[in-house]
Short mmCIF file of C-alpha atoms in Angstrom, two decimals:
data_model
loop_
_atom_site.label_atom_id
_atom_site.label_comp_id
_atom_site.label_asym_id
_atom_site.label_seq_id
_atom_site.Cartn_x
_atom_site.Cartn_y
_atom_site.Cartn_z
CA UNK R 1 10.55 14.84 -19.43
CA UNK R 2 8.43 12.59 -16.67
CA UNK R 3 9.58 10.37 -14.81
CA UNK R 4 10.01 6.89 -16.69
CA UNK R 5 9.08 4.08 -14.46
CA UNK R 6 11.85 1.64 -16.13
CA UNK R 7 13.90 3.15 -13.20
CA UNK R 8 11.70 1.92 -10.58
CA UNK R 9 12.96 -1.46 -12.05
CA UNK R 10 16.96 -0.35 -11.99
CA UNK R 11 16.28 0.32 -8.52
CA UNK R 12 14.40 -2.81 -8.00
CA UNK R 13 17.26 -4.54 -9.20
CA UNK R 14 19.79 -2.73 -7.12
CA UNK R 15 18.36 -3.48 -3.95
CA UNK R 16 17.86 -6.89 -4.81
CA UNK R 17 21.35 -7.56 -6.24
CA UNK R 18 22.33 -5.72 -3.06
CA UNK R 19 24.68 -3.40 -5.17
CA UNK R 20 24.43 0.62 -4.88
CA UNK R 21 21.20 1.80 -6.44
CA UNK R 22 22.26 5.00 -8.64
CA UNK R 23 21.10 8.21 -7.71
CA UNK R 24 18.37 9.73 -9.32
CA UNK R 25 14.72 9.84 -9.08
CA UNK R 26 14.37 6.42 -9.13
CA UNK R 27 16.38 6.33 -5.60
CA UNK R 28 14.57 9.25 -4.45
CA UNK R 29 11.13 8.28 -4.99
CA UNK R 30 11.32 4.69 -3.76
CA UNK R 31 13.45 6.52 -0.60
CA UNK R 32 10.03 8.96 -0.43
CA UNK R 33 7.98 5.92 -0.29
CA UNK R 34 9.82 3.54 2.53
CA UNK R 35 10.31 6.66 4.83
CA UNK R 36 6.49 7.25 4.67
CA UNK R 37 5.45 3.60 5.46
CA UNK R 38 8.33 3.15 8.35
CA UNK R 39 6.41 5.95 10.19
CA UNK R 40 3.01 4.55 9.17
CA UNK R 41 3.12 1.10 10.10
CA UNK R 42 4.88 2.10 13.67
CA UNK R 43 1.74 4.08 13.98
CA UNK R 44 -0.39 1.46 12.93
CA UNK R 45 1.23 -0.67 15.34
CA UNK R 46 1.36 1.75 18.71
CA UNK R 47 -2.27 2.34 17.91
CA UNK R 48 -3.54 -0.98 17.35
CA UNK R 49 -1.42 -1.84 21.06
CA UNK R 50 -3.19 1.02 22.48
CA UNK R 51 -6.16 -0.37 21.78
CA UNK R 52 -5.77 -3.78 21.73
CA UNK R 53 -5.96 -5.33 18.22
CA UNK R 54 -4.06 -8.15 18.01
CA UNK R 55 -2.27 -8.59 14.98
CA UNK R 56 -2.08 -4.62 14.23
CA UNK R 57 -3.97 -3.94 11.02
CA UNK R 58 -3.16 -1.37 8.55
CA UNK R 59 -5.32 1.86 9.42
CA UNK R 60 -6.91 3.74 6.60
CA UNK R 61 -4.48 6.35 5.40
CA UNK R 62 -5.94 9.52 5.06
CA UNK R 63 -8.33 9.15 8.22
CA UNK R 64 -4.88 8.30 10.20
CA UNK R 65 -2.71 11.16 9.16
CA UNK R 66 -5.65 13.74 9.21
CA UNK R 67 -6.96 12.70 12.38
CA UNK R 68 -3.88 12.95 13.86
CA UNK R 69 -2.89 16.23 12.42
CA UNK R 70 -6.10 17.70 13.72
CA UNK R 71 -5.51 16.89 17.21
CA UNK R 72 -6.35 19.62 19.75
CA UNK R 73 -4.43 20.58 22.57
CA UNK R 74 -1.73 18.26 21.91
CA UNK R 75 1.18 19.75 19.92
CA UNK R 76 3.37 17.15 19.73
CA UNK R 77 0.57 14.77 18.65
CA UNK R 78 -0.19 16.94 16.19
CA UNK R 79 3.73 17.87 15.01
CA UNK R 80 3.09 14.14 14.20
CA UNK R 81 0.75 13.95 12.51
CA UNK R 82 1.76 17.01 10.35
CA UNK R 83 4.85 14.92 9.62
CA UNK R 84 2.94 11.82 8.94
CA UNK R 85 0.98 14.15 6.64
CA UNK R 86 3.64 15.63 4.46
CA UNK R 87 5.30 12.11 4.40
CA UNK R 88 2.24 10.52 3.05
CA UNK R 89 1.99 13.48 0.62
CA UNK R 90 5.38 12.84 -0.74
CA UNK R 91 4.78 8.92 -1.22
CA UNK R 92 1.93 10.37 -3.02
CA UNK R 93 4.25 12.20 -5.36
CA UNK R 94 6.94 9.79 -5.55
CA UNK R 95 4.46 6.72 -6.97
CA UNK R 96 2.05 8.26 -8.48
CA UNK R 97 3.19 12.12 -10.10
CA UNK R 98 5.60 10.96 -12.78
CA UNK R 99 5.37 14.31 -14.11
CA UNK R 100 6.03 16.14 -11.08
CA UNK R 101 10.17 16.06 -10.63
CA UNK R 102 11.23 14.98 -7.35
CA UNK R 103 15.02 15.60 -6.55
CA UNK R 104 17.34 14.77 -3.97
CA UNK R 105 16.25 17.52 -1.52
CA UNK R 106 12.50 15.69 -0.97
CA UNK R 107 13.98 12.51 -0.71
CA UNK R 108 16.30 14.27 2.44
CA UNK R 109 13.29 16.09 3.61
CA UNK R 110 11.74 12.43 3.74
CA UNK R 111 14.33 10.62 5.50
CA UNK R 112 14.89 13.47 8.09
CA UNK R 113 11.04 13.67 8.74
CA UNK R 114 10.55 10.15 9.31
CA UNK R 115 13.55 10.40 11.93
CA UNK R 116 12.14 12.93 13.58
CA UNK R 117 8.28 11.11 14.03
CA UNK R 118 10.19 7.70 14.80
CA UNK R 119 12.25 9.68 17.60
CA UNK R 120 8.57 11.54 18.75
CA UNK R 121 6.63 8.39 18.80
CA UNK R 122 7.55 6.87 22.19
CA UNK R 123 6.63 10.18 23.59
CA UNK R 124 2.94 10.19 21.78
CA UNK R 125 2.58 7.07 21.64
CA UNK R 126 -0.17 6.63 25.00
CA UNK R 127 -2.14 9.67 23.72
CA UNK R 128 -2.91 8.63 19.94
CA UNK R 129 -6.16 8.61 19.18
CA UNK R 130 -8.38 5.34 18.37
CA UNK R 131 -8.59 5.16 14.31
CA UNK R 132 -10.44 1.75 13.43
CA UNK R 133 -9.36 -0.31 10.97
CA UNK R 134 -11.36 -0.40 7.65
CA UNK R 135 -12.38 -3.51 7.57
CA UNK I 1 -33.12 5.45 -13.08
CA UNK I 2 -33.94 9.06 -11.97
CA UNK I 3 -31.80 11.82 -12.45
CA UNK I 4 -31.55 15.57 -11.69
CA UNK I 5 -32.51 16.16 -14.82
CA UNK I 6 -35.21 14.26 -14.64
CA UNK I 7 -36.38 15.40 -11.15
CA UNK I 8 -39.57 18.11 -11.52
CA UNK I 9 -38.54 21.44 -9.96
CA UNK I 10 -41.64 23.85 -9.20
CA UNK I 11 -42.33 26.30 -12.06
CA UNK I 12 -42.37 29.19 -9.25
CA UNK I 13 -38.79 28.19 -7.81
CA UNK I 14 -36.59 31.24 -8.21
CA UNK I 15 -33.70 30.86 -10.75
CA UNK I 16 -31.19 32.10 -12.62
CA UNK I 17 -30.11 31.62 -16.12
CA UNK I 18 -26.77 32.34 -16.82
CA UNK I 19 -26.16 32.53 -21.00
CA UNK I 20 -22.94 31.74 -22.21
CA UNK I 21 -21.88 35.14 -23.65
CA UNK I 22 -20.96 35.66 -19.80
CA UNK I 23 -19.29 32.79 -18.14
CA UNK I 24 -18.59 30.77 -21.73
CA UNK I 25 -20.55 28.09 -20.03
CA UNK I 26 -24.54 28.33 -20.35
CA UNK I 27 -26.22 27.54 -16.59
CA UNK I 28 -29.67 27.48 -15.19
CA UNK I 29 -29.27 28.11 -11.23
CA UNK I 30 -32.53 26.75 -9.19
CA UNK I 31 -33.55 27.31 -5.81
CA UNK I 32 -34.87 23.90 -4.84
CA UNK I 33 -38.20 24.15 -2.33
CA UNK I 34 -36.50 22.04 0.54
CA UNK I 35 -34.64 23.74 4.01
CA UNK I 36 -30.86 23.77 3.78
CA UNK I 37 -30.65 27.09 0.96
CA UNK I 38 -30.28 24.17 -1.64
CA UNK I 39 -29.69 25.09 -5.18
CA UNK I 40 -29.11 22.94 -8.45
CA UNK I 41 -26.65 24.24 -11.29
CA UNK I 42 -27.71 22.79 -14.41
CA UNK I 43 -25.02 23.38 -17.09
CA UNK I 44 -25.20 22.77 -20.51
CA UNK I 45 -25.51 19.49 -22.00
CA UNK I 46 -22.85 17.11 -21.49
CA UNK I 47 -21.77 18.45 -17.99
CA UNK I 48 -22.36 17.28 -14.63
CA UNK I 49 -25.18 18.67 -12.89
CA UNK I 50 -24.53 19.95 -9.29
CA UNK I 51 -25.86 20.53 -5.95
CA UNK I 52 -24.44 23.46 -4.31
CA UNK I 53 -26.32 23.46 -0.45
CA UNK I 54 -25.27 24.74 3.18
CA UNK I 55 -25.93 20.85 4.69
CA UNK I 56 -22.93 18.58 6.14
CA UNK I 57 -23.08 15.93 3.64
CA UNK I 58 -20.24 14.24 5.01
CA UNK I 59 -22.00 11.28 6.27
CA UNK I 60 -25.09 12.08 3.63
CA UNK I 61 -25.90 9.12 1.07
CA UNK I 62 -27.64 9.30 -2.43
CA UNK I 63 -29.16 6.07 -3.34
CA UNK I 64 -26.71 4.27 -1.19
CA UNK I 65 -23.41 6.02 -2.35
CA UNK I 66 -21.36 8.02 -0.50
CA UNK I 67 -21.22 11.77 -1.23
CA UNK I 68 -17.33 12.82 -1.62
CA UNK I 69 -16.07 16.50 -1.71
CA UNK I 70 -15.09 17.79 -4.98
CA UNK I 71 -13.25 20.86 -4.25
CA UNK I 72 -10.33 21.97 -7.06
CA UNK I 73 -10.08 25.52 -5.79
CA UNK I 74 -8.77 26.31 -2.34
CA UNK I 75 -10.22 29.94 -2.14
CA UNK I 76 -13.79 27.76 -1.92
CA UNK I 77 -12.43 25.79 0.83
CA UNK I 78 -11.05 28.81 3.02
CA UNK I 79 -14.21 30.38 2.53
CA UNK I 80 -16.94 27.41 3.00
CA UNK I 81 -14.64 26.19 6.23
CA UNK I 82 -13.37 29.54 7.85
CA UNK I 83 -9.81 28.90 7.31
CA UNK I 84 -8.82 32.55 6.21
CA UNK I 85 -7.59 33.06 10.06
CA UNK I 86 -5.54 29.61 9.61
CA UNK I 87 -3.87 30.76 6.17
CA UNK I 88 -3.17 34.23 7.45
CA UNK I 89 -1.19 32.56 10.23
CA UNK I 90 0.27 29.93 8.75
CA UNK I 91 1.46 32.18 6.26
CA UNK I 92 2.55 34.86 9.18
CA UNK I 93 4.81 32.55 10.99
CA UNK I 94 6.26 31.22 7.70
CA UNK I 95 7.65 34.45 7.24
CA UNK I 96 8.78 34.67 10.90
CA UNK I 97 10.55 31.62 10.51
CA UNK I 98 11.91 32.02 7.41
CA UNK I 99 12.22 35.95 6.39
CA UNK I 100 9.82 37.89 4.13
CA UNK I 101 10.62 35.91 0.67
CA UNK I 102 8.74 32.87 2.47
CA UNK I 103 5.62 31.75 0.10
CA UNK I 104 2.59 30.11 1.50
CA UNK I 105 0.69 28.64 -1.85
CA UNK I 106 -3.03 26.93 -1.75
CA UNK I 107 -3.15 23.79 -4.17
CA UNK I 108 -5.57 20.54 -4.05
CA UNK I 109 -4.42 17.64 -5.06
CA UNK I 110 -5.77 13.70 -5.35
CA UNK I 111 -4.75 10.68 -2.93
CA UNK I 112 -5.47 8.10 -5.60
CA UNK I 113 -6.50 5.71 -3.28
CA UNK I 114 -8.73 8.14 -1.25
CA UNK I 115 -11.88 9.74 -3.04
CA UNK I 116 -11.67 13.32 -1.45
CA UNK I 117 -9.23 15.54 -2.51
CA UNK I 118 -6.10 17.15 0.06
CA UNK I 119 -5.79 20.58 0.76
CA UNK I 120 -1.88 21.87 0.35
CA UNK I 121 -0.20 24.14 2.20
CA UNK I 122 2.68 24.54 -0.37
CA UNK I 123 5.50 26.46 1.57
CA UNK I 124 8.23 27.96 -0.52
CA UNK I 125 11.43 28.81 0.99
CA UNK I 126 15.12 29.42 0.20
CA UNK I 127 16.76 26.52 -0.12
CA UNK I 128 19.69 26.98 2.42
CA UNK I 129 16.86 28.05 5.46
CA UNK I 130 15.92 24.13 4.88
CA UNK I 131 16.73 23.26 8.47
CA UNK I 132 15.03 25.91 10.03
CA UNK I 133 11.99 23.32 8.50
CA UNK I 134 11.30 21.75 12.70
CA UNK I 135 11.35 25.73 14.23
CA UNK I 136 8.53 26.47 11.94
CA UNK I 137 6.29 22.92 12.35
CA UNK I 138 6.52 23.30 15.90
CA UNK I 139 4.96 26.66 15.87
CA UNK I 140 2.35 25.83 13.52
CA UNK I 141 1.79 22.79 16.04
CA UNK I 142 1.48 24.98 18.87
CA UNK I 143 -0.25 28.23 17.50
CA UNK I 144 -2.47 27.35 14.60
CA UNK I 145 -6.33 25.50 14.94
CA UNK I 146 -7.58 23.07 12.69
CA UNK I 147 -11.62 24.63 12.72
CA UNK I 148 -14.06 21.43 13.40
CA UNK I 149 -14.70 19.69 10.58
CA UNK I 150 -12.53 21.59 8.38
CA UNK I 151 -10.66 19.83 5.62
CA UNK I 152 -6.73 19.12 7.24
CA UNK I 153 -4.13 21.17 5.45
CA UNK I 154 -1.05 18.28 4.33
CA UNK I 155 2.24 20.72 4.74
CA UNK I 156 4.63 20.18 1.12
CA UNK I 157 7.46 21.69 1.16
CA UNK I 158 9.60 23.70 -1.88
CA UNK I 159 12.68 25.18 -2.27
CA UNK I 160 14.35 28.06 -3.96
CA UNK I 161 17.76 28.49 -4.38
CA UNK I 162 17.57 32.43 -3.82
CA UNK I 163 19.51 34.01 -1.32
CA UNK I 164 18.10 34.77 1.75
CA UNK I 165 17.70 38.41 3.09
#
């Protein structure tokens, strides 16, 4: 059976009540979705510092993460960007494949890949590449 | 409005008709008379028409819209963009990385809020070799080539619950 999105709402609740949100997919997809966008928006952010636009702007998601996953002769920039990537991928999943099961061991793989690219940041951070906002 | 099926094609272009009894689906294949080995595919009624040429038509416009990719089978996209050599290693330190049960898979799949389709590197591995995940990306990182203008693979991870040799 899909994915019923009534348990987006239990979790919705949960957090706001501030009470444990039960496991499940509900948990696990919402936990997909906040890992990808606490690595995207400190990328947005570095970026838009790097080259100076003031207030950051969101950056167009795709051209982001695939820019930054093609980057030549960088590794680590591009170790980043393959985790930005696979984190976008499973946001991707987790709001919009109700059909597609996502378990517990995704929702890990999303927290400890979004540890990892907040850790590698600092380190990439001067040699991002310029991505211009979309509008 | 004009349409490719209303667009004249020169009685002496070469093309191919393809009857159903073959494919299932009917198709007239034209060469059109323009540089760029340009061809139309003109299915049967009540499909869309395409244009199948060798151009970039990544920044290309048709009456003002943007042309997006349409790709839903990988093999087209390792052929059209070279990646065979990217697979083959991708797929070779996967198994380095993770033993010889380690998959690589080619799907597509849609960003709804992007118009061209992603190219997946699905990589299937036992589920207890999960945190040998950061050996194998840093590899890939440091031995594998996006080609120019190549669609980016997005690495997805699945697991197994197998035992490992």
């Amino acid at each position: 059976m899909s994915f019923q999105p009534e348990e987006f709402y239990k979790v919705a609740k949960a957090l706001k009540d501030g009470v444990v949100v039960p496991g499940g997919e509900g948990r696990y997809r919402t936990t997909a979705g906040r890992a990808y966008y606490s690595v995207y928006w400190a990328t947005c952010i570095e970026i838009c510092k790097k080259f100076r636009v003031n207030p950051p702007k969101d950056l167009p998601h795709e051209a982001l993460s695939t820019k930054l996953a093609s980057t030549q002769g960088d590794a680590d920039v591009r170790k980043f960007g393959d985790l930005l990537n696979g984190l976008r991928l499973g946001r991707i999943h987790a709001d919009y494949k109700m059909e597609r099961p996502l378990d517990e061991t995704l929702a890990d793989d999303a927290v400890d890949d979004a540890k990892e690219a907040l850790a590698l940041l600092p380190s990439v951070a001067s040699r991002l590449p310029r991505v211009d906002p979309a509008y | 409005m004009k349409t490719l099926s209303s667009t004249a094609t020169r009685a002496n272009n070469p093309s191919v008709i393809i009857p159903a009894q073959e494919t299932g689906n009917a198709a007239l294949i034209i060469a059109l008379d323009i540089p760029g080995d340009a061809y139309v595919v003109r299915p049967e009624v009540g499909q869309r028409e395409t244009v199948i040429t060798g151009y970039d038509l990544s920044v290309a416009r048709v009456e003002g819209n943007a042309i997006t990719p349409a790709w839903s089978d990988p093999r087209v996209l390792l052929a059209t963009f070279g990646l065979g050599p990217l697979c083959s290693l991708t797929e070779k330190t996967l198994r380095e990385v993770f033993g010889p049960t380690a998959r690589l898979r080619l799907a597509v799949e849609r960003d709804p809020q992007t118009a061209s389709p992603m190219l997946v590197f699905e990589l299937n591995v036992a589920r207890s070799q999960r945190g040998l995940r950061g050996q194998f990306r840093e590899r890939y990182a440091r031995e594998t080539t996006i080609p120019a203008g190549a669609p980016v693979p997005v690495l997805s991870w699945e697991y197994s619950d197998v035992v490992s040799a």
